[in-house]
Amino acid sequence: MQKKYFQPEMETMPVEEIKKIQDEKLVKQVRYVYENVKYYRDLMDEKGVSPDDIKGTDDLYKLPFVKKDDLREAYPYGLLATDIRNCVRIQSTSGTTGKRVVAFYTQNDVDMWEDCCARAIVAAGGTEGDVCQVCYGYGLFTGGAGLHGGSHRVGCLTLPMSSGNTDRQIQFMMDLNSTILCCTPSYAAYIGETLREKGYKPEDNKLKAGIFGAEPWTEEMRRDIEKTLGIKAYDIYGLTELSGPGVAFECEAQTGMHINEDHFLAEVINPETGEVLPIGSKGELVFTSLDKEAFPLLRYRTRDICVLSREKCSCGRTFLKMTKPLGRSDDMMIIRGVNVFPSQIEAVLLNSGYEANYQIIVDRVNNTDTFDINVEMKQDDFTDIPGAITKKEKELQNAMKAMLGINPKIHLVTPKSIERSEGKAVRVIDKRKRLGINV
């Protein structure tokens, strides 16, 4: 019989009991961090708050925020809360600017993380009888390690493919009858596209589910991937700073991602003022790790914009749910004074019948922002009829203006002309940054 939960006693615990666990863990964690991390102790002293002031989660607002800049400033050991001899692993962010964020793990931290990923796999229908193909990158990136460990926890046959070499991915997928695919959504779309080009139909593979994360993707892209691969596509959320994927995950209801509340405490704040907003409000997501030993974070500002919900879920899980990120407060583009998120652009493209192969190019010329979007046509749409492509570009431009409130310049380009990604897709090229413009 297929399991519905990996750890049912926690995943279906009454909300009041979850809060009691969070209260106890938070009090203990704050004292642990204060006593073992000078960087945090200085922040708390500066704000005039001590561990004695924290009696439970209702006092969380008293603690200072921590941002990615703090993590970079404390690199590499400034936020380490235990002796290095107690650590068994590091992981690191995939960022390319400034100092990388290095996160440390004790064995308990690794066990907790893998449990969280196992919960996600079981929520997607995974069992010990499944073949789980992990196409996230391995190495310092958390994607491969997290889902690999979670797959082991569940008891799946695990294919540690890592990213890249798509022909080999497809060979193993077909020969070993993979049933669960774990990768970025853009790579899942690429695998689906390649399968189609090789003459495969969705029913030719044995996949039943995909667990996709590490980059923004829309509901329109979800439907496209589900149709192309013949699967149900599940979202997973996480950050290297907190552990990696598995902080939150989707169930079969697909109405938001359940946050693993026994390990992570979530808030939503006004990104401008830092004010804590009530459940149901749209704002910046802030996380506190409740039992991390090596690299605990208190009130970490993720910069992801989302909405939290306590609505009862049909799956029976009682964990708080978060929407998929609706954008980011730090990579949101401001173009000619208008806030623009790549996810909005992707939604228009997919709703207009295009695939998610596009690139946004922003520049500043003569003190004015330029805004160009290169969009790949499908092979069937490619035509040499005079004016036909120009007409399609105009139609797409009008749809973009209706969504964004601003006119981009649309360039329909030939199929396969935009470089494919086997990891995180590079969607935005903002050339204003080379001019030192704060965007």
CSV table of C-alpha atoms in Angstrom, one decimal:
chain,number,residue,atom,x,y,z
A,1,MET,CA,0.0,0.0,0.0
A,2,GLN,CA,1.3,3.4,-1.0
A,3,LYS,CA,2.4,5.6,2.0
A,4,LYS,CA,0.8,9.0,2.2
A,5,TYR,CA,3.2,10.5,4.6
A,6,PHE,CA,6.9,9.8,5.5
A,7,GLN,CA,6.5,10.9,9.1
A,8,PRO,CA,2.7,11.0,9.7
A,9,GLU,CA,3.0,11.9,13.4
A,10,MET,CA,4.6,15.2,12.5
A,11,GLU,CA,3.0,15.9,9.2
A,12,THR,CA,-0.5,15.6,10.6
A,13,MET,CA,0.1,17.0,14.1
A,14,PRO,CA,-2.6,19.4,15.4
A,15,VAL,CA,-1.5,23.1,14.9
A,16,GLU,CA,-1.6,23.8,18.6
A,17,GLU,CA,0.9,20.9,19.2
A,18,ILE,CA,3.2,22.2,16.4
A,19,LYS,CA,3.2,25.6,18.1
A,20,LYS,CA,4.3,24.1,21.4
A,21,ILE,CA,7.2,22.3,19.7
A,22,GLN,CA,8.2,25.5,17.9
A,23,ASP,CA,8.0,27.5,21.2
A,24,GLU,CA,10.3,25.1,22.9
A,25,LYS,CA,12.7,24.8,20.1
A,26,LEU,CA,12.9,28.5,19.5
A,27,VAL,CA,13.8,29.3,23.2
A,28,LYS,CA,16.5,26.7,23.1
A,29,GLN,CA,17.8,27.7,19.7
A,30,VAL,CA,18.1,31.4,20.6
A,31,ARG,CA,20.1,30.7,23.7
A,32,TYR,CA,22.3,28.2,21.8
A,33,VAL,CA,23.0,30.8,19.0
A,34,TYR,CA,23.6,33.6,21.5
A,35,GLU,CA,26.1,31.5,23.5
A,36,ASN,CA,28.0,30.0,20.5
A,37,VAL,CA,27.9,32.6,17.7
A,38,LYS,CA,29.6,36.0,18.4
A,39,TYR,CA,28.2,37.5,15.3
A,40,TYR,CA,24.6,36.9,16.4
A,41,ARG,CA,25.4,37.9,20.0
A,42,ASP,CA,26.7,41.3,18.8
A,43,LEU,CA,23.5,41.8,16.7
A,44,MET,CA,21.3,40.9,19.6
A,45,ASP,CA,23.2,43.1,22.0
A,46,GLU,CA,23.0,46.0,19.6
A,47,LYS,CA,19.3,45.6,19.5
A,48,GLY,CA,19.1,45.2,23.2
A,49,VAL,CA,17.6,41.7,23.3
A,50,SER,CA,18.8,38.8,25.3
A,51,PRO,CA,17.8,35.1,25.3
A,52,ASP,CA,15.7,35.7,28.4
A,53,ASP,CA,13.4,38.0,26.3
A,54,ILE,CA,12.4,35.1,24.1
A,55,LYS,CA,9.7,33.0,25.8
A,56,GLY,CA,8.3,31.5,22.6
A,57,THR,CA,7.4,32.2,19.0
A,58,ASP,CA,5.3,35.2,19.9
A,59,ASP,CA,8.5,37.0,20.8
A,60,LEU,CA,10.2,36.2,17.5
A,61,TYR,CA,9.7,39.8,16.3
A,62,LYS,CA,12.1,41.0,19.0
A,63,LEU,CA,15.1,39.4,17.3
A,64,PRO,CA,17.2,41.1,14.6
A,65,PHE,CA,17.0,40.1,11.0
A,66,VAL,CA,19.9,38.4,9.2
A,67,LYS,CA,20.5,39.0,5.5
A,68,LYS,CA,22.7,37.4,2.9
A,69,ASP,CA,25.2,40.3,3.3
A,70,ASP,CA,25.7,39.2,6.9
A,71,LEU,CA,26.5,35.7,5.7
A,72,ARG,CA,29.0,37.0,3.3
A,73,GLU,CA,30.5,39.3,5.9
A,74,ALA,CA,30.9,36.4,8.3
A,75,TYR,CA,32.5,34.1,5.7
A,76,PRO,CA,33.7,31.5,6.2
A,77,TYR,CA,33.4,30.6,9.9
A,78,GLY,CA,31.8,33.6,11.5
A,79,LEU,CA,28.3,32.0,11.8
A,80,LEU,CA,29.5,28.5,12.7
A,81,ALA,CA,27.9,27.5,16.0
A,82,THR,CA,29.9,24.3,16.8
A,83,ASP,CA,33.4,23.0,16.7
A,84,ILE,CA,34.5,22.3,13.2
A,85,ARG,CA,35.2,18.7,14.3
A,86,ASN,CA,31.5,18.2,14.7
A,87,CYS,CA,30.8,19.1,11.1
A,88,VAL,CA,30.6,16.4,8.4
A,89,ARG,CA,29.8,18.5,5.3
A,90,ILE,CA,29.6,21.9,3.7
A,91,GLN,CA,27.3,23.1,0.8
A,92,SER,CA,27.5,26.4,-0.9
A,93,THR,CA,25.3,28.8,-2.9
A,94,SER,CA,25.6,28.9,-6.7
A,95,GLY,CA,25.9,32.7,-6.7
A,96,THR,CA,28.5,34.2,-9.0
A,97,THR,CA,29.1,37.6,-7.4
A,98,GLY,CA,30.8,38.4,-4.1
A,99,LYS,CA,31.7,35.8,-1.5
A,100,ARG,CA,29.8,32.5,-1.6
A,101,VAL,CA,27.7,31.5,1.3
A,102,VAL,CA,29.1,28.4,2.9
A,103,ALA,CA,26.7,26.4,5.0
A,104,PHE,CA,28.0,23.7,7.5
A,105,TYR,CA,26.2,20.5,8.6
A,106,THR,CA,26.6,18.2,11.5
A,107,GLN,CA,25.3,14.6,11.0
A,108,ASN,CA,22.1,15.6,12.7
A,109,ASP,CA,21.7,18.5,10.3
A,110,VAL,CA,22.1,16.1,7.3
A,111,ASP,CA,19.6,13.6,8.8
A,112,MET,CA,17.0,16.4,9.3
A,113,TRP,CA,17.5,17.7,5.8
A,114,GLU,CA,17.1,14.3,4.2
A,115,ASP,CA,14.0,13.6,6.3
A,116,CYS,CA,12.5,16.8,4.9
A,117,CYS,CA,13.3,15.8,1.3
A,118,ALA,CA,11.9,12.3,2.0
A,119,ARG,CA,8.6,13.9,3.0
A,120,ALA,CA,8.6,15.8,-0.3
A,121,ILE,CA,9.2,12.6,-2.3
A,122,VAL,CA,6.5,10.6,-0.4
A,123,ALA,CA,4.1,13.6,-0.9
A,124,ALA,CA,4.7,13.2,-4.7
A,125,GLY,CA,3.7,9.6,-4.5
A,126,GLY,CA,7.2,8.1,-4.0
A,127,THR,CA,7.7,4.7,-2.3
A,128,GLU,CA,10.5,2.1,-1.9
A,129,GLY,CA,9.3,0.7,-5.2
A,130,ASP,CA,10.2,3.8,-7.2
A,131,VAL,CA,13.2,4.7,-9.4
A,132,CYS,CA,14.2,8.3,-8.6
A,133,GLN,CA,16.3,10.0,-11.2
A,134,VAL,CA,18.1,13.0,-9.6
A,135,CYS,CA,19.3,15.4,-12.3
A,136,TYR,CA,20.0,18.4,-10.0
A,137,GLY,CA,23.7,19.3,-9.8
A,138,TYR,CA,25.8,17.5,-7.2
A,139,GLY,CA,28.9,18.9,-5.5
A,140,LEU,CA,28.5,22.2,-3.6
A,141,PHE,CA,25.0,22.8,-4.9
A,142,THR,CA,22.4,21.5,-2.5
A,143,GLY,CA,19.9,20.2,-5.1
A,144,GLY,CA,21.6,16.8,-5.9
A,145,ALA,CA,22.7,16.0,-2.3
A,146,GLY,CA,19.3,16.8,-0.8
A,147,LEU,CA,17.0,14.8,-3.1
A,148,HIS,CA,19.6,12.0,-3.3
A,149,GLY,CA,19.5,11.7,0.5
A,150,GLY,CA,15.7,11.9,0.6
A,151,SER,CA,15.4,9.2,-2.0
A,152,HIS,CA,17.6,6.9,0.1
A,153,ARG,CA,15.5,7.7,3.1
A,154,VAL,CA,12.3,6.6,1.3
A,155,GLY,CA,14.0,3.5,-0.1
A,156,CYS,CA,13.8,4.4,-3.8
A,157,LEU,CA,16.3,3.1,-6.3
A,158,THR,CA,18.3,6.3,-6.7
A,159,LEU,CA,19.9,7.3,-10.0
A,160,PRO,CA,22.6,10.0,-9.1
A,161,MET,CA,22.7,11.4,-12.6
A,162,SER,CA,23.5,15.1,-11.8
A,163,SER,CA,22.8,17.6,-14.5
A,164,GLY,CA,23.9,17.5,-18.1
A,165,ASN,CA,24.5,14.9,-20.8
A,166,THR,CA,20.8,14.8,-21.7
A,167,ASP,CA,21.2,11.8,-24.1
A,168,ARG,CA,22.5,9.7,-21.2
A,169,GLN,CA,19.7,11.0,-19.0
A,170,ILE,CA,17.1,9.8,-21.5
A,171,GLN,CA,18.9,6.5,-22.0
A,172,PHE,CA,18.9,5.7,-18.2
A,173,MET,CA,15.3,7.1,-17.9
A,174,MET,CA,14.0,4.7,-20.5
A,175,ASP,CA,16.2,1.7,-19.8
A,176,LEU,CA,15.8,1.7,-16.0
A,177,ASN,CA,12.1,2.9,-16.1
A,178,SER,CA,12.6,6.0,-13.9
A,179,THR,CA,9.3,7.0,-12.2
A,180,ILE,CA,10.3,10.2,-10.4
A,181,LEU,CA,12.3,13.0,-12.0
A,182,CYS,CA,14.1,15.6,-9.8
A,183,CYS,CA,15.6,18.6,-11.5
A,184,THR,CA,15.1,22.3,-12.3
A,185,PRO,CA,11.9,23.0,-14.2
A,186,SER,CA,13.8,24.5,-17.1
A,187,TYR,CA,15.8,21.3,-17.4
A,188,ALA,CA,12.6,19.2,-17.2
A,189,ALA,CA,11.2,21.2,-20.1
A,190,TYR,CA,14.4,20.6,-22.0
A,191,ILE,CA,14.3,16.9,-21.4
A,192,GLY,CA,10.6,16.8,-22.5
A,193,GLU,CA,11.6,18.8,-25.7
A,194,THR,CA,14.4,16.4,-26.4
A,195,LEU,CA,12.2,13.3,-25.9
A,196,ARG,CA,9.7,14.7,-28.4
A,197,GLU,CA,12.5,15.4,-30.9
A,198,LYS,CA,13.6,11.8,-30.6
A,199,GLY,CA,10.2,10.6,-31.4
A,200,TYR,CA,9.0,9.6,-27.9
A,201,LYS,CA,5.5,10.2,-26.8
A,202,PRO,CA,4.6,11.0,-23.1
A,203,GLU,CA,3.2,7.5,-22.6
A,204,ASP,CA,6.5,5.9,-23.7
A,205,ASN,CA,8.2,6.7,-20.4
A,206,LYS,CA,7.4,5.3,-17.0
A,207,LEU,CA,7.6,8.7,-15.2
A,208,LYS,CA,4.7,9.5,-12.9
A,209,ALA,CA,6.0,12.5,-11.0
A,210,GLY,CA,8.5,15.3,-11.1
A,211,ILE,CA,9.9,17.3,-8.2
A,212,PHE,CA,11.1,20.6,-9.6
A,213,GLY,CA,12.7,23.7,-7.9
A,214,ALA,CA,15.8,25.9,-7.6
A,215,GLU,CA,14.4,28.5,-10.0
A,216,PRO,CA,11.1,30.4,-10.5
A,217,TRP,CA,8.5,28.7,-12.7
A,218,THR,CA,4.9,29.4,-13.4
A,219,GLU,CA,1.7,27.4,-13.4
A,220,GLU,CA,1.6,27.7,-17.1
A,221,MET,CA,5.1,26.1,-17.3
A,222,ARG,CA,3.9,23.4,-14.9
A,223,ARG,CA,1.0,22.4,-17.2
A,224,ASP,CA,3.4,22.4,-20.2
A,225,ILE,CA,5.9,20.1,-18.4
A,226,GLU,CA,3.1,17.8,-17.2
A,227,LYS,CA,1.7,17.5,-20.8
A,228,THR,CA,5.1,16.9,-22.4
A,229,LEU,CA,6.3,14.3,-19.9
A,230,GLY,CA,3.0,12.8,-18.9
A,231,ILE,CA,3.5,13.4,-15.2
A,232,LYS,CA,2.3,15.3,-12.2
A,233,ALA,CA,4.8,18.1,-11.5
A,234,TYR,CA,5.4,19.1,-7.9
A,235,ASP,CA,7.2,22.2,-6.5
A,236,ILE,CA,9.9,22.1,-3.9
A,237,TYR,CA,11.4,25.0,-2.0
A,238,GLY,CA,14.6,25.6,-0.1
A,239,LEU,CA,17.7,27.6,0.3
A,240,THR,CA,21.3,26.6,0.9
A,241,GLU,CA,21.4,29.0,3.9
A,242,LEU,CA,18.6,26.9,5.6
A,243,SER,CA,19.7,23.4,4.5
A,244,GLY,CA,18.7,23.1,0.8
A,245,PRO,CA,15.6,21.8,-0.9
A,246,GLY,CA,12.9,20.4,1.3
A,247,VAL,CA,12.2,23.5,3.5
A,248,ALA,CA,8.7,23.3,1.9
A,249,PHE,CA,7.1,20.9,-0.6
A,250,GLU,CA,3.8,20.3,-2.5
A,251,CYS,CA,1.3,17.6,-1.9
A,252,GLU,CA,-1.2,16.1,-4.4
A,253,ALA,CA,-3.5,19.1,-3.8
A,254,GLN,CA,-0.9,21.4,-5.4
A,255,THR,CA,-2.4,24.4,-3.6
A,256,GLY,CA,0.8,25.6,-2.1
A,257,MET,CA,3.9,24.1,-0.5
A,258,HIS,CA,3.8,22.7,3.1
A,259,ILE,CA,6.5,24.2,5.3
A,260,ASN,CA,8.3,21.7,7.5
A,261,GLU,CA,7.3,23.6,10.6
A,262,ASP,CA,8.9,21.3,13.1
A,263,HIS,CA,12.2,22.5,11.7
A,264,PHE,CA,11.6,25.9,10.1
A,265,LEU,CA,9.6,28.9,11.5
A,266,ALA,CA,8.2,31.1,8.8
A,267,GLU,CA,7.1,34.8,8.8
A,268,VAL,CA,6.1,37.3,6.1
A,269,ILE,CA,7.2,40.9,6.5
A,270,ASN,CA,6.8,44.2,4.7
A,271,PRO,CA,10.1,44.2,2.8
A,272,GLU,CA,10.5,48.0,3.2
A,273,THR,CA,9.7,48.4,6.9
A,274,GLY,CA,10.4,44.9,8.4
A,275,GLU,CA,6.9,44.9,9.9
A,276,VAL,CA,5.5,41.4,10.5
A,277,LEU,CA,2.4,40.9,8.4
A,278,PRO,CA,-0.6,38.7,9.3
A,279,ILE,CA,-1.1,35.3,7.7
A,280,GLY,CA,-2.6,35.7,4.2
A,281,SER,CA,-0.7,38.9,3.4
A,282,LYS,CA,1.7,39.2,0.5
A,283,GLY,CA,5.3,40.0,1.6
A,284,GLU,CA,8.8,38.9,2.0
A,285,LEU,CA,9.4,35.4,3.5
A,286,VAL,CA,11.6,35.2,6.6
A,287,PHE,CA,12.8,31.9,8.0
A,288,THR,CA,14.2,30.8,11.4
A,289,SER,CA,15.9,27.4,11.6
A,290,LEU,CA,14.7,25.7,14.8
A,291,ASP,CA,17.2,22.9,15.3
A,292,LYS,CA,20.1,23.4,13.1
A,293,GLU,CA,23.4,22.7,15.0
A,294,ALA,CA,26.2,23.9,12.7
A,295,PHE,CA,24.8,26.8,10.8
A,296,PRO,CA,21.6,28.0,12.6
A,297,LEU,CA,19.9,31.1,11.2
A,298,LEU,CA,17.5,33.4,13.1
A,299,ARG,CA,15.0,35.5,11.1
A,300,TYR,CA,16.8,35.1,7.7
A,301,ARG,CA,15.4,37.3,5.0
A,302,THR,CA,15.0,35.2,1.9
A,303,ARG,CA,14.0,38.1,-0.4
A,304,ASP,CA,11.3,35.8,-1.8
A,305,ILE,CA,7.8,37.3,-2.1
A,306,CYS,CA,5.0,34.9,-1.1
A,307,VAL,CA,1.7,34.5,0.8
A,308,LEU,CA,1.3,32.1,3.8
A,309,SER,CA,-1.9,30.2,4.4
A,310,ARG,CA,-3.4,28.1,7.3
A,311,GLU,CA,-6.3,26.8,5.2
A,312,LYS,CA,-7.1,23.2,5.8
A,313,CYS,CA,-5.5,21.0,3.1
A,314,SER,CA,-7.2,18.0,1.5
A,315,CYS,CA,-4.1,15.9,1.9
A,316,GLY,CA,-4.4,15.9,5.7
A,317,ARG,CA,-1.1,17.7,6.4
A,318,THR,CA,-1.4,20.4,9.0
A,319,PHE,CA,1.8,22.3,8.2
A,320,LEU,CA,1.5,26.0,7.2
A,321,LYS,CA,1.5,26.5,3.4
A,322,MET,CA,3.3,29.0,1.3
A,323,THR,CA,2.6,30.0,-2.3
A,324,LYS,CA,5.4,29.5,-4.8
A,325,PRO,CA,7.5,32.6,-4.8
A,326,LEU,CA,5.7,35.4,-6.6
A,327,GLY,CA,9.0,37.1,-7.4
A,328,ARG,CA,11.9,38.4,-5.4
A,329,SER,CA,12.4,41.7,-3.7
A,330,ASP,CA,16.1,41.8,-4.7
A,331,ASP,CA,16.0,40.5,-8.3
A,332,MET,CA,12.8,42.3,-9.2
A,333,MET,CA,13.6,44.5,-12.2
A,334,ILE,CA,12.7,48.2,-12.1
A,335,ILE,CA,12.3,49.3,-15.7
A,336,ARG,CA,11.3,52.8,-16.5
A,337,GLY,CA,9.9,53.0,-12.9
A,338,VAL,CA,7.8,49.8,-13.3
A,339,ASN,CA,8.3,46.7,-11.2
A,340,VAL,CA,8.8,43.7,-13.5
A,341,PHE,CA,9.2,40.0,-12.5
A,342,PRO,CA,10.4,37.4,-15.0
A,343,SER,CA,7.6,35.1,-13.8
A,344,GLN,CA,5.1,37.6,-15.3
A,345,ILE,CA,6.8,37.5,-18.7
A,346,GLU,CA,6.9,33.7,-18.6
A,347,ALA,CA,3.2,33.5,-17.9
A,348,VAL,CA,2.4,35.7,-20.9
A,349,LEU,CA,4.6,33.6,-23.2
A,350,LEU,CA,3.1,30.2,-22.1
A,351,ASN,CA,-0.4,31.6,-22.3
A,352,SER,CA,0.3,32.8,-25.8
A,353,GLY,CA,1.4,29.4,-27.0
A,354,TYR,CA,5.2,29.8,-26.8
A,355,GLU,CA,7.6,27.7,-24.8
A,356,ALA,CA,9.7,28.8,-21.9
A,357,ASN,CA,12.7,29.5,-24.0
A,358,TYR,CA,13.3,33.2,-23.7
A,359,GLN,CA,15.8,35.8,-22.6
A,360,ILE,CA,15.2,39.3,-21.1
A,361,ILE,CA,17.8,42.0,-21.9
A,362,VAL,CA,17.7,45.3,-20.1
A,363,ASP,CA,20.1,48.2,-20.8
A,364,ARG,CA,20.2,52.0,-20.4
A,365,VAL,CA,20.8,54.1,-23.5
A,366,ASN,CA,20.8,57.9,-23.4
A,367,ASN,CA,19.5,57.8,-19.8
A,368,THR,CA,16.5,55.7,-20.8
A,369,ASP,CA,16.0,52.0,-20.0
A,370,THR,CA,15.7,49.6,-23.0
A,371,PHE,CA,13.7,46.4,-22.5
A,372,ASP,CA,14.1,43.6,-25.0
A,373,ILE,CA,12.7,40.0,-24.9
A,374,ASN,CA,14.1,37.3,-27.2
A,375,VAL,CA,11.5,34.5,-27.6
A,376,GLU,CA,12.1,31.3,-29.5
A,377,MET,CA,9.5,30.3,-32.0
A,378,LYS,CA,8.3,26.7,-32.3
A,379,GLN,CA,9.4,25.0,-35.4
A,380,ASP,CA,5.8,25.0,-36.7
A,381,ASP,CA,5.6,28.8,-36.2
A,382,PHE,CA,8.7,29.6,-38.2
A,383,THR,CA,7.7,31.1,-41.5
A,384,ASP,CA,9.2,33.2,-44.3
A,385,ILE,CA,5.9,34.9,-45.2
A,386,PRO,CA,6.5,38.6,-45.3
A,387,GLY,CA,5.1,40.4,-42.3
A,388,ALA,CA,3.9,37.3,-40.5
A,389,ILE,CA,6.6,37.3,-37.8
A,390,THR,CA,6.3,41.0,-37.3
A,391,LYS,CA,2.6,40.5,-36.7
A,392,LYS,CA,3.2,37.9,-34.1
A,393,GLU,CA,5.8,40.1,-32.4
A,394,LYS,CA,3.3,42.9,-32.2
A,395,GLU,CA,0.6,40.6,-30.7
A,396,LEU,CA,3.0,39.4,-28.1
A,397,GLN,CA,4.1,42.9,-27.3
A,398,ASN,CA,0.5,43.9,-26.7
A,399,ALA,CA,0.0,41.0,-24.4
A,400,MET,CA,3.1,41.9,-22.4
A,401,LYS,CA,2.0,45.5,-22.1
A,402,ALA,CA,-1.3,44.4,-20.7
A,403,MET,CA,0.4,42.3,-18.1
A,404,LEU,CA,3.4,44.6,-17.2
A,405,GLY,CA,2.1,48.1,-17.9
A,406,ILE,CA,5.2,48.7,-20.0
A,407,ASN,CA,6.1,48.0,-23.6
A,408,PRO,CA,9.0,45.6,-24.2
A,409,LYS,CA,10.5,45.1,-27.7
A,410,ILE,CA,9.8,41.6,-28.7
A,411,HIS,CA,12.2,39.6,-31.0
A,412,LEU,CA,10.9,36.3,-32.2
A,413,VAL,CA,14.1,34.2,-32.9
A,414,THR,CA,14.7,30.9,-34.7
A,415,PRO,CA,14.2,27.6,-32.9
A,416,LYS,CA,17.2,26.4,-30.8
A,417,SER,CA,18.9,29.8,-31.0
A,418,ILE,CA,18.7,30.5,-27.2
A,419,GLU,CA,21.3,28.5,-25.3
A,420,ARG,CA,19.7,25.7,-23.2
A,421,SER,CA,20.5,25.3,-19.6
A,422,GLU,CA,21.1,22.0,-17.8
A,423,GLY,CA,21.0,23.7,-14.4
A,424,LYS,CA,19.5,27.1,-13.5
A,425,ALA,CA,18.4,29.0,-16.6
A,426,VAL,CA,19.9,32.4,-17.2
A,427,ARG,CA,16.7,34.4,-18.0
A,428,VAL,CA,17.9,38.0,-17.4
A,429,ILE,CA,20.8,40.0,-18.7
A,430,ASP,CA,20.7,43.4,-17.1
A,431,LYS,CA,23.5,45.4,-18.7
A,432,ARG,CA,22.7,48.4,-16.5
A,433,LYS,CA,24.8,46.8,-13.8
A,434,ARG,CA,28.0,47.3,-15.8
A,435,LEU,CA,27.3,51.0,-15.6
A,436,GLY,CA,27.2,50.9,-11.8
A,437,ILE,CA,23.5,51.6,-11.8
A,438,ASN,CA,21.6,50.3,-8.7
A,439,VAL,CA,18.8,48.2,-10.1
